[in-house]
Amino acid sequence: MSKKPWHTKQWFVSPWNYEPEVTADFHFPKKIKIHDITLRDGEQQAAVTFRKEDKIRIAKMLDEAGVHRIEAGMPAVSPQDEAAIKEINTMGLKAEIFSFSRCMVKDVQLAHACGVKGIVVEIPCSEHIIKYAYGWPLDRAIKLSIEATLCAKELGLYTVFFPIDSTRAEINWFLDVIEKVATEGHMDALAVVDTFGVTSPHAIPYLMKKIRERIPDKPLEPHFHADFGMGVANTVLALAAGGSVAHTTVTGIGERAGNTAMEDLVLTLKTMYNKDLGIKTEKFYDLSKTVLELAKVKMPANRPIVGEALYNVESGIIAAWVEQAGEDHILECIPFTPDLVGQNPVQIVIGKNSGLPTIAHYLQKLKLSLSEDKHMELLMALKKMAHEKKRLLTVDEFKKMVLKVKGKKPAKAAAC
């Protein structure tokens, strides 16, 4: 560990993150992997459809970013999904290719036929969801899971057992189920699944401890949803409690409020916990932009890490900070540099909240002259225009307003 892992050339976070009292109970494994589920769980977001060519394009970009595993889809969904998984599996990617399956032998066999290395086998795991959502007798879920996981073992697939809605189950029932499947069926690893994002961060270490007491020798893979905005925090805590594979989607797309966002998790681990997963964070912006365009999903402009306007500075006081700090000390104004995540550079923009430092910045940048006693008049005119238009102003609008304040009219274009 460097002497100041909280302050490097590319980020500046709180030194408190690294205090011994804070880190004393961390049990991060030596190797943490990202298991990307964009092509399966991400596509379950309402109205999102990835065609075969889309999935291939996204898989290539995930691989280029250094993602360790790609869950390429669920072949039972459609012939198109099956074809995409088969194609991705033949592309020679460095990432391990996985498939998703219901707890049915035929689903497992179909996944194996796609040539994948591993499989995630799901089962409804809370008594109430089995009864009310599936309409099954309780023993049916367990029986099918044992059959499906044993089939996966026989076919040589790395098997991740995936108990749906486990975090709303009675704890002993849940632990009995996973122990029974581990002993009578098969699992190479257990997904710790918070299907509805309903677990608080404080409950995660408790959950991980209880699981370890029953199945101490199986790798644990946190798979958390973000219905209450806890996906990233819960995943970090699960990894700190010994989890070794994090299930994520690009920019958190997924059913309802989505899944744990890969960008948020990876950057948090890198900067606040000194855990470098080997992911190329500089690929994040382009990867996110591509996935969301293909998904036809709009993103808030100030979305963490990959938002289009994340490095736009409108506030007058922040613009003054940026000007004063310059490139050498830009981390006084932002927590991480744009290049770390492949973002656009910091840019001072013109809007209702601009101040005199913005006026000085653009006059100098555009090499325009305006007496200092006119700066406030120009600023108020720009504020009024931005208020009326309810948007940022363009450079051309700034130039025209400078001329207007100076008492000159813009030159007319020459007639043709």
CSV table of C-alpha atoms in Angstrom, one decimal:
chain,number,residue,atom,x,y,z
A,1,MET,CA,0.0,0.0,0.0
A,2,SER,CA,1.3,3.5,-0.9
A,3,LYS,CA,1.8,6.0,1.9
A,4,LYS,CA,-1.3,7.9,0.9
A,5,PRO,CA,-3.6,5.6,-1.1
A,6,TRP,CA,-6.4,8.1,-0.5
A,7,HIS,CA,-4.6,10.8,-2.5
A,8,THR,CA,-3.0,10.0,-5.8
A,9,LYS,CA,-2.6,11.8,-9.1
A,10,GLN,CA,-6.1,10.6,-10.1
A,11,TRP,CA,-8.2,10.7,-7.0
A,12,PHE,CA,-8.5,12.4,-3.6
A,13,VAL,CA,-10.8,10.7,-1.1
A,14,SER,CA,-11.1,10.8,2.7
A,15,PRO,CA,-8.0,9.6,4.6
A,16,TRP,CA,-10.4,8.4,7.3
A,17,ASN,CA,-11.2,5.4,4.9
A,18,TYR,CA,-7.8,4.0,5.8
A,19,GLU,CA,-7.7,4.4,9.5
A,20,PRO,CA,-6.9,1.2,11.3
A,21,GLU,CA,-10.0,1.4,13.4
A,22,VAL,CA,-12.0,1.5,10.2
A,23,THR,CA,-10.2,-1.3,8.4
A,24,ALA,CA,-9.6,-3.7,11.4
A,25,ASP,CA,-12.6,-5.9,10.6
A,26,PHE,CA,-12.1,-6.1,6.8
A,27,HIS,CA,-11.7,-9.6,5.3
A,28,PHE,CA,-11.4,-8.9,1.6
A,29,PRO,CA,-10.1,-11.9,-0.4
A,30,LYS,CA,-6.9,-11.6,-2.3
A,31,LYS,CA,-8.7,-11.9,-5.6
A,32,ILE,CA,-12.0,-10.2,-6.4
A,33,LYS,CA,-13.8,-10.8,-9.7
A,34,ILE,CA,-16.5,-9.0,-11.5
A,35,HIS,CA,-19.3,-11.2,-12.9
A,36,ASP,CA,-21.1,-8.9,-15.3
A,37,ILE,CA,-24.8,-9.6,-15.7
A,38,THR,CA,-25.7,-6.8,-18.1
A,39,LEU,CA,-26.7,-9.2,-20.9
A,40,ARG,CA,-29.1,-11.1,-18.7
A,41,ASP,CA,-30.3,-9.3,-15.6
A,42,GLY,CA,-29.6,-5.9,-17.2
A,43,GLU,CA,-31.8,-6.8,-20.1
A,44,GLN,CA,-34.7,-7.6,-17.7
A,45,GLN,CA,-35.2,-3.9,-17.2
A,46,ALA,CA,-38.6,-3.1,-18.7
A,47,ALA,CA,-38.5,-2.3,-22.4
A,48,VAL,CA,-34.8,-3.1,-22.8
A,49,THR,CA,-33.9,-5.5,-25.7
A,50,PHE,CA,-30.5,-6.4,-26.8
A,51,ARG,CA,-30.2,-8.1,-30.3
A,52,LYS,CA,-27.6,-10.6,-31.0
A,53,GLU,CA,-25.3,-8.1,-32.5
A,54,ASP,CA,-25.8,-5.8,-29.5
A,55,LYS,CA,-24.8,-8.5,-27.1
A,56,ILE,CA,-21.7,-9.3,-29.1
A,57,ARG,CA,-20.7,-5.7,-29.2
A,58,ILE,CA,-21.2,-5.3,-25.4
A,59,ALA,CA,-19.4,-8.5,-24.7
A,60,LYS,CA,-16.3,-7.3,-26.6
A,61,MET,CA,-16.3,-4.0,-24.7
A,62,LEU,CA,-16.7,-5.8,-21.4
A,63,ASP,CA,-13.8,-8.0,-22.3
A,64,GLU,CA,-11.7,-5.0,-23.4
A,65,ALA,CA,-12.4,-3.4,-20.0
A,66,GLY,CA,-11.0,-6.5,-18.2
A,67,VAL,CA,-14.2,-7.9,-16.8
A,68,HIS,CA,-13.5,-11.4,-15.5
A,69,ARG,CA,-16.8,-13.1,-16.2
A,70,ILE,CA,-19.6,-12.4,-18.6
A,71,GLU,CA,-23.1,-13.9,-18.0
A,72,ALA,CA,-24.0,-13.9,-21.6
A,73,GLY,CA,-27.7,-14.6,-21.1
A,74,MET,CA,-30.3,-17.3,-20.6
A,75,PRO,CA,-30.6,-19.6,-23.7
A,76,ALA,CA,-34.1,-20.7,-22.7
A,77,VAL,CA,-35.5,-17.2,-23.2
A,78,SER,CA,-35.4,-17.3,-27.0
A,79,PRO,CA,-33.5,-18.8,-30.0
A,80,GLN,CA,-31.9,-15.3,-30.4
A,81,ASP,CA,-30.5,-15.4,-26.9
A,82,GLU,CA,-29.2,-19.0,-27.5
A,83,ALA,CA,-27.5,-17.9,-30.7
A,84,ALA,CA,-25.9,-14.9,-29.0
A,85,ILE,CA,-24.5,-17.0,-26.2
A,86,LYS,CA,-23.0,-19.5,-28.6
A,87,GLU,CA,-21.4,-16.8,-30.7
A,88,ILE,CA,-20.0,-15.0,-27.7
A,89,ASN,CA,-18.5,-18.3,-26.5
A,90,THR,CA,-16.6,-18.7,-29.7
A,91,MET,CA,-15.1,-15.2,-29.8
A,92,GLY,CA,-11.9,-16.1,-27.9
A,93,LEU,CA,-12.6,-13.6,-25.1
A,94,LYS,CA,-10.4,-13.6,-22.1
A,95,ALA,CA,-13.4,-13.4,-19.8
A,96,GLU,CA,-15.1,-16.6,-18.6
A,97,ILE,CA,-18.5,-17.0,-20.3
A,98,PHE,CA,-21.4,-18.1,-18.1
A,99,SER,CA,-25.1,-18.7,-18.7
A,100,PHE,CA,-28.2,-18.4,-16.5
A,101,SER,CA,-30.6,-21.3,-15.9
A,102,ARG,CA,-33.8,-22.1,-14.1
A,103,CYS,CA,-33.6,-25.0,-11.7
A,104,MET,CA,-34.6,-27.4,-14.5
A,105,VAL,CA,-32.4,-30.1,-16.1
A,106,LYS,CA,-33.4,-29.2,-19.6
A,107,ASP,CA,-32.3,-25.6,-19.0
A,108,VAL,CA,-28.9,-26.8,-17.8
A,109,GLN,CA,-28.5,-29.0,-20.8
A,110,LEU,CA,-29.4,-26.2,-23.1
A,111,ALA,CA,-26.8,-24.0,-21.4
A,112,HIS,CA,-24.1,-26.7,-21.7
A,113,ALA,CA,-24.9,-27.0,-25.4
A,114,CYS,CA,-23.9,-23.3,-25.8
A,115,GLY,CA,-20.4,-24.2,-24.8
A,116,VAL,CA,-20.2,-22.0,-21.7
A,117,LYS,CA,-17.7,-22.6,-18.9
A,118,GLY,CA,-20.1,-22.0,-16.0
A,119,ILE,CA,-23.8,-21.7,-15.1
A,120,VAL,CA,-25.9,-19.8,-12.6
A,121,VAL,CA,-28.8,-22.0,-11.4
A,122,GLU,CA,-31.7,-20.2,-9.8
A,123,ILE,CA,-34.2,-21.4,-7.2
A,124,PRO,CA,-37.0,-19.6,-5.4
A,125,CYS,CA,-35.8,-19.7,-1.8
A,126,SER,CA,-38.2,-17.9,0.5
A,127,GLU,CA,-41.2,-20.0,1.7
A,128,HIS,CA,-43.6,-17.2,0.8
A,129,ILE,CA,-42.4,-16.6,-2.8
A,130,ILE,CA,-42.5,-20.4,-3.4
A,131,LYS,CA,-46.0,-20.5,-2.2
A,132,TYR,CA,-47.5,-17.3,-3.5
A,133,ALA,CA,-45.5,-16.4,-6.6
A,134,TYR,CA,-44.6,-19.8,-7.9
A,135,GLY,CA,-47.5,-21.8,-6.5
A,136,TRP,CA,-45.2,-24.8,-5.7
A,137,PRO,CA,-45.1,-27.1,-2.8
A,138,LEU,CA,-41.9,-26.3,-0.8
A,139,ASP,CA,-40.2,-29.6,-1.4
A,140,ARG,CA,-40.5,-29.2,-5.2
A,141,ALA,CA,-38.1,-26.2,-5.3
A,142,ILE,CA,-35.5,-28.2,-3.3
A,143,LYS,CA,-35.9,-31.3,-5.4
A,144,LEU,CA,-35.6,-29.5,-8.7
A,145,SER,CA,-32.5,-27.6,-7.5
A,146,ILE,CA,-30.7,-30.8,-6.4
A,147,GLU,CA,-31.5,-32.4,-9.8
A,148,ALA,CA,-30.4,-29.4,-11.8
A,149,THR,CA,-27.2,-28.8,-9.9
A,150,LEU,CA,-26.2,-32.4,-10.1
A,151,CYS,CA,-26.8,-32.3,-13.9
A,152,ALA,CA,-24.6,-29.2,-14.1
A,153,LYS,CA,-21.9,-31.1,-12.2
A,154,GLU,CA,-22.1,-34.1,-14.5
A,155,LEU,CA,-21.8,-31.9,-17.5
A,156,GLY,CA,-18.6,-30.2,-16.1
A,157,LEU,CA,-20.1,-26.8,-15.6
A,158,TYR,CA,-18.8,-24.5,-12.8
A,159,THR,CA,-22.1,-24.1,-10.9
A,160,VAL,CA,-23.2,-21.0,-9.0
A,161,PHE,CA,-26.3,-21.8,-6.9
A,162,PHE,CA,-28.6,-18.8,-6.9
A,163,PRO,CA,-31.4,-18.7,-4.2
A,164,ILE,CA,-34.0,-16.1,-5.2
A,165,ASP,CA,-35.4,-13.8,-2.5
A,166,SER,CA,-33.2,-15.4,0.2
A,167,THR,CA,-32.9,-12.1,2.2
A,168,ARG,CA,-36.7,-12.1,2.9
A,169,ALA,CA,-36.7,-15.7,4.0
A,170,GLU,CA,-36.6,-17.0,7.6
A,171,ILE,CA,-32.9,-17.3,8.3
A,172,ASN,CA,-32.9,-21.0,9.4
A,173,TRP,CA,-35.1,-22.0,6.5
A,174,PHE,CA,-32.7,-20.3,4.0
A,175,LEU,CA,-29.6,-21.8,5.6
A,176,ASP,CA,-31.2,-25.3,5.7
A,177,VAL,CA,-32.0,-25.0,1.9
A,178,ILE,CA,-28.5,-24.0,0.9
A,179,GLU,CA,-26.9,-26.6,3.1
A,180,LYS,CA,-29.2,-29.3,1.6
A,181,VAL,CA,-28.3,-28.4,-1.9
A,182,ALA,CA,-24.6,-28.1,-1.1
A,183,THR,CA,-24.6,-31.7,0.4
A,184,GLU,CA,-27.2,-33.5,-1.7
A,185,GLY,CA,-26.9,-31.5,-4.9
A,186,HIS,CA,-24.0,-29.5,-6.0
A,187,MET,CA,-22.6,-26.0,-5.9
A,188,ASP,CA,-19.1,-24.7,-6.7
A,189,ALA,CA,-20.2,-21.3,-5.3
A,190,LEU,CA,-23.2,-19.6,-3.7
A,191,ALA,CA,-24.7,-16.4,-4.9
A,192,VAL,CA,-25.8,-14.3,-2.0
A,193,VAL,CA,-28.9,-12.8,-3.5
A,194,ASP,CA,-30.9,-9.8,-2.4
A,195,THR,CA,-33.5,-10.0,-5.1
A,196,PHE,CA,-35.5,-7.0,-4.1
A,197,GLY,CA,-32.7,-4.8,-2.6
A,198,VAL,CA,-34.3,-5.0,0.8
A,199,THR,CA,-31.3,-5.6,3.1
A,200,SER,CA,-29.6,-2.9,5.1
A,201,PRO,CA,-25.8,-2.5,4.9
A,202,HIS,CA,-25.6,-3.4,8.6
A,203,ALA,CA,-27.2,-6.8,8.0
A,204,ILE,CA,-24.8,-7.9,5.3
A,205,PRO,CA,-21.9,-9.0,7.7
A,206,TYR,CA,-24.5,-10.9,9.8
A,207,LEU,CA,-25.8,-12.7,6.7
A,208,MET,CA,-22.3,-13.6,5.4
A,209,LYS,CA,-21.3,-14.9,8.8
A,210,LYS,CA,-24.4,-17.1,9.1
A,211,ILE,CA,-23.8,-18.5,5.6
A,212,ARG,CA,-20.1,-19.3,6.4
A,213,GLU,CA,-21.2,-21.2,9.5
A,214,ARG,CA,-23.2,-23.6,7.3
A,215,ILE,CA,-21.1,-23.8,4.2
A,216,PRO,CA,-17.6,-22.6,5.1
A,217,ASP,CA,-15.8,-23.9,2.0
A,218,LYS,CA,-17.8,-22.3,-0.8
A,219,PRO,CA,-17.0,-19.0,-2.5
A,220,LEU,CA,-19.7,-16.4,-2.0
A,221,GLU,CA,-20.9,-14.1,-4.8
A,222,PRO,CA,-22.9,-11.1,-3.7
A,223,HIS,CA,-25.8,-10.3,-6.1
A,224,PHE,CA,-27.7,-7.2,-4.9
A,225,HIS,CA,-30.4,-5.1,-6.4
A,226,ALA,CA,-30.8,-1.3,-5.8
A,227,ASP,CA,-34.4,-0.8,-4.9
A,228,PHE,CA,-33.4,1.3,-1.9
A,229,GLY,CA,-30.1,2.5,-3.4
A,230,MET,CA,-28.1,0.1,-1.3
A,231,GLY,CA,-26.7,-2.2,-4.0
A,232,VAL,CA,-23.1,-0.8,-4.2
A,233,ALA,CA,-22.8,-0.3,-0.4
A,234,ASN,CA,-24.1,-3.8,0.3
A,235,THR,CA,-21.8,-5.4,-2.3
A,236,VAL,CA,-18.8,-3.6,-0.8
A,237,LEU,CA,-19.7,-4.9,2.7
A,238,ALA,CA,-20.2,-8.4,1.4
A,239,LEU,CA,-16.8,-8.3,-0.2
A,240,ALA,CA,-15.2,-6.9,2.9
A,241,ALA,CA,-16.8,-9.9,4.7
A,242,GLY,CA,-15.1,-12.4,2.4
A,243,GLY,CA,-17.2,-12.4,-0.8
A,244,SER,CA,-15.1,-13.0,-3.8
A,245,VAL,CA,-17.2,-12.4,-6.9
A,246,ALA,CA,-19.4,-9.4,-7.4
A,247,HIS,CA,-22.4,-9.5,-9.7
A,248,THR,CA,-22.9,-6.1,-11.5
A,249,THR,CA,-24.4,-4.5,-14.5
A,250,VAL,CA,-23.1,-1.6,-16.6
A,251,THR,CA,-24.4,1.7,-15.0
A,252,GLY,CA,-26.7,-0.4,-12.8
A,253,ILE,CA,-29.4,-1.2,-15.4
A,254,GLY,CA,-31.7,-4.1,-14.5
A,255,GLU,CA,-35.2,-5.0,-13.3
A,256,ARG,CA,-37.1,-2.3,-11.4
A,257,ALA,CA,-34.3,0.0,-9.9
A,258,GLY,CA,-31.6,-2.2,-11.3
A,259,ASN,CA,-28.5,-3.9,-10.0
A,260,THR,CA,-25.2,-3.0,-8.4
A,261,ALA,CA,-23.5,-0.6,-10.9
A,262,MET,CA,-20.1,-1.9,-12.0
A,263,GLU,CA,-18.5,1.5,-12.4
A,264,ASP,CA,-19.6,2.6,-8.9
A,265,LEU,CA,-18.4,-0.5,-7.3
A,266,VAL,CA,-15.0,-0.8,-9.0
A,267,LEU,CA,-14.1,2.8,-8.5
A,268,THR,CA,-15.2,2.7,-4.9
A,269,LEU,CA,-13.0,-0.3,-4.2
A,270,LYS,CA,-10.1,1.2,-6.1
A,271,THR,CA,-10.1,4.6,-4.4
A,272,MET,CA,-11.6,4.1,-1.0
A,273,TYR,CA,-10.4,0.5,-0.2
A,274,ASN,CA,-7.2,0.2,-2.2
A,275,LYS,CA,-8.5,-2.8,-4.0
A,276,ASP,CA,-7.5,-2.8,-7.7
A,277,LEU,CA,-9.6,-5.4,-9.6
A,278,GLY,CA,-7.6,-5.0,-12.8
A,279,ILE,CA,-10.6,-3.4,-14.5
A,280,LYS,CA,-9.7,-0.6,-17.0
A,281,THR,CA,-11.7,2.2,-15.5
A,282,GLU,CA,-10.8,4.5,-18.4
A,283,LYS,CA,-13.2,2.4,-20.5
A,284,PHE,CA,-16.2,3.2,-18.3
A,285,TYR,CA,-17.6,6.3,-20.1
A,286,ASP,CA,-17.6,4.7,-23.6
A,287,LEU,CA,-18.9,1.4,-22.2
A,288,SER,CA,-21.7,3.0,-20.4
A,289,LYS,CA,-22.6,5.3,-23.3
A,290,THR,CA,-22.7,2.3,-25.7
A,291,VAL,CA,-24.8,0.1,-23.4
A,292,LEU,CA,-27.4,2.8,-22.6
A,293,GLU,CA,-27.7,3.7,-26.3
A,294,LEU,CA,-28.3,0.1,-27.3
A,295,ALA,CA,-30.7,-0.3,-24.4
A,296,LYS,CA,-32.5,3.0,-25.3
A,297,VAL,CA,-32.2,4.0,-21.6
A,298,LYS,CA,-31.8,7.7,-20.7
A,299,MET,CA,-29.3,8.5,-18.0
A,300,PRO,CA,-29.3,11.5,-15.6
A,301,ALA,CA,-26.7,14.1,-16.7
A,302,ASN,CA,-25.1,14.0,-13.2
A,303,ARG,CA,-25.1,10.2,-12.9
A,304,PRO,CA,-22.0,9.3,-10.8
A,305,ILE,CA,-18.8,8.5,-12.9
A,306,VAL,CA,-20.4,8.4,-16.3
A,307,GLY,CA,-22.9,11.2,-16.4
A,308,GLU,CA,-22.6,13.5,-19.5
A,309,ALA,CA,-22.5,16.7,-17.4
A,310,LEU,CA,-20.5,15.4,-14.5
A,311,TYR,CA,-17.5,17.6,-15.1
A,312,ASN,CA,-19.5,20.7,-16.1
A,313,VAL,CA,-19.0,23.6,-13.7
A,314,GLU,CA,-21.7,26.2,-13.6
A,315,SER,CA,-21.6,27.6,-10.0
A,316,GLY,CA,-19.6,30.8,-9.8
A,317,ILE,CA,-17.7,29.9,-6.7
A,318,ILE,CA,-16.7,26.4,-8.1
A,319,ALA,CA,-15.6,28.1,-11.3
A,320,ALA,CA,-13.4,30.3,-9.2
A,321,TRP,CA,-11.9,27.2,-7.5
A,322,VAL,CA,-11.2,25.6,-10.9
A,323,GLU,CA,-9.5,28.7,-12.2
A,324,GLN,CA,-7.4,29.1,-9.0
A,325,ALA,CA,-6.5,25.4,-8.7
A,326,GLY,CA,-5.6,24.9,-12.3
A,327,GLU,CA,-4.7,21.4,-13.8
A,328,ASP,CA,-2.0,20.8,-11.2
A,329,HIS,CA,-4.4,20.9,-8.3
A,330,ILE,CA,-7.8,20.1,-9.9
A,331,LEU,CA,-8.4,17.4,-7.3
A,332,GLU,CA,-9.2,20.2,-4.9
A,333,CYS,CA,-12.4,20.7,-6.9
A,334,ILE,CA,-13.3,17.1,-7.9
A,335,PRO,CA,-12.8,13.7,-6.2
A,336,PHE,CA,-11.3,11.9,-9.3
A,337,THR,CA,-9.9,13.1,-12.6
A,338,PRO,CA,-11.9,12.7,-15.8
A,339,ASP,CA,-9.2,10.6,-17.5
A,340,LEU,CA,-9.5,7.9,-14.7
A,341,VAL,CA,-13.0,7.0,-16.1
A,342,GLY,CA,-12.6,8.1,-19.7
A,343,GLN,CA,-14.7,11.2,-19.1
A,344,ASN,CA,-14.7,14.6,-20.7
A,345,PRO,CA,-12.4,17.2,-19.2
A,346,VAL,CA,-13.6,19.7,-16.5
A,347,GLN,CA,-15.4,22.5,-18.3
A,348,ILE,CA,-16.7,25.8,-17.0
A,349,VAL,CA,-20.2,26.4,-18.5
A,350,ILE,CA,-22.5,29.5,-18.7
A,351,GLY,CA,-25.8,29.4,-16.9
A,352,LYS,CA,-28.1,31.0,-14.4
A,353,ASN,CA,-25.7,30.1,-11.5
A,354,SER,CA,-22.6,31.5,-13.1
A,355,GLY,CA,-20.6,34.3,-11.4
A,356,LEU,CA,-18.0,36.9,-12.3
A,357,PRO,CA,-15.2,34.2,-12.5
A,358,THR,CA,-17.1,32.7,-15.4
A,359,ILE,CA,-17.2,36.1,-17.2
A,360,ALA,CA,-13.5,36.5,-16.8
A,361,HIS,CA,-12.8,33.0,-17.9
A,362,TYR,CA,-14.7,33.3,-21.2
A,363,LEU,CA,-13.5,36.8,-22.0
A,364,GLN,CA,-9.9,35.5,-21.7
A,365,LYS,CA,-10.6,32.2,-23.5
A,366,LEU,CA,-12.3,34.0,-26.4
A,367,LYS,CA,-9.9,36.9,-26.4
A,368,LEU,CA,-12.7,39.4,-26.0
A,369,SER,CA,-12.3,42.8,-24.4
A,370,LEU,CA,-14.9,44.4,-22.1
A,371,SER,CA,-14.2,47.1,-19.5
A,372,GLU,CA,-14.3,45.7,-16.0
A,373,ASP,CA,-17.2,48.0,-15.0
A,374,LYS,CA,-19.4,46.2,-17.6
A,375,HIS,CA,-18.7,42.7,-16.2
A,376,MET,CA,-21.6,42.7,-13.7
A,377,GLU,CA,-24.0,44.0,-16.4
A,378,LEU,CA,-22.9,41.2,-18.7
A,379,LEU,CA,-23.3,38.6,-15.9
A,380,MET,CA,-26.9,39.8,-15.1
A,381,ALA,CA,-27.9,39.8,-18.7
A,382,LEU,CA,-26.6,36.2,-19.1
A,383,LYS,CA,-28.3,35.1,-16.0
A,384,LYS,CA,-31.6,36.6,-17.2
A,385,MET,CA,-31.2,34.8,-20.6
A,386,ALA,CA,-30.4,31.4,-19.0
A,387,HIS,CA,-33.4,31.8,-16.7
A,388,GLU,CA,-35.7,32.5,-19.6
A,389,LYS,CA,-34.4,29.7,-21.7
A,390,LYS,CA,-34.0,27.3,-18.8
A,391,ARG,CA,-30.7,25.9,-20.1
A,392,LEU,CA,-27.0,26.6,-20.4
A,393,LEU,CA,-25.9,29.2,-22.9
A,394,THR,CA,-23.7,28.7,-25.9
A,395,VAL,CA,-20.4,30.4,-26.7
A,396,ASP,CA,-22.1,32.2,-29.5
A,397,GLU,CA,-24.8,33.6,-27.2
A,398,PHE,CA,-22.0,34.7,-24.8
A,399,LYS,CA,-20.3,36.6,-27.7
A,400,LYS,CA,-23.5,38.3,-28.8
A,401,MET,CA,-24.2,39.4,-25.3
A,402,VAL,CA,-20.7,40.9,-24.9
A,403,LEU,CA,-21.3,42.9,-28.1
A,404,LYS,CA,-24.7,44.0,-26.9
A,405,VAL,CA,-23.4,45.2,-23.5
A,406,LYS,CA,-20.6,47.0,-25.3
A,407,GLY,CA,-23.2,48.8,-27.3
A,408,LYS,CA,-22.4,47.2,-30.6
A,409,LYS,CA,-24.5,45.1,-32.8
A,410,PRO,CA,-23.3,41.9,-34.4
A,411,ALA,CA,-22.1,42.4,-38.0
A,412,LYS,CA,-24.5,41.2,-40.6
A,413,ALA,CA,-23.6,38.3,-42.8
A,414,ALA,CA,-22.5,39.3,-46.3
A,415,ALA,CA,-25.2,38.9,-49.0
A,416,CYS,CA,-24.7,36.0,-51.5
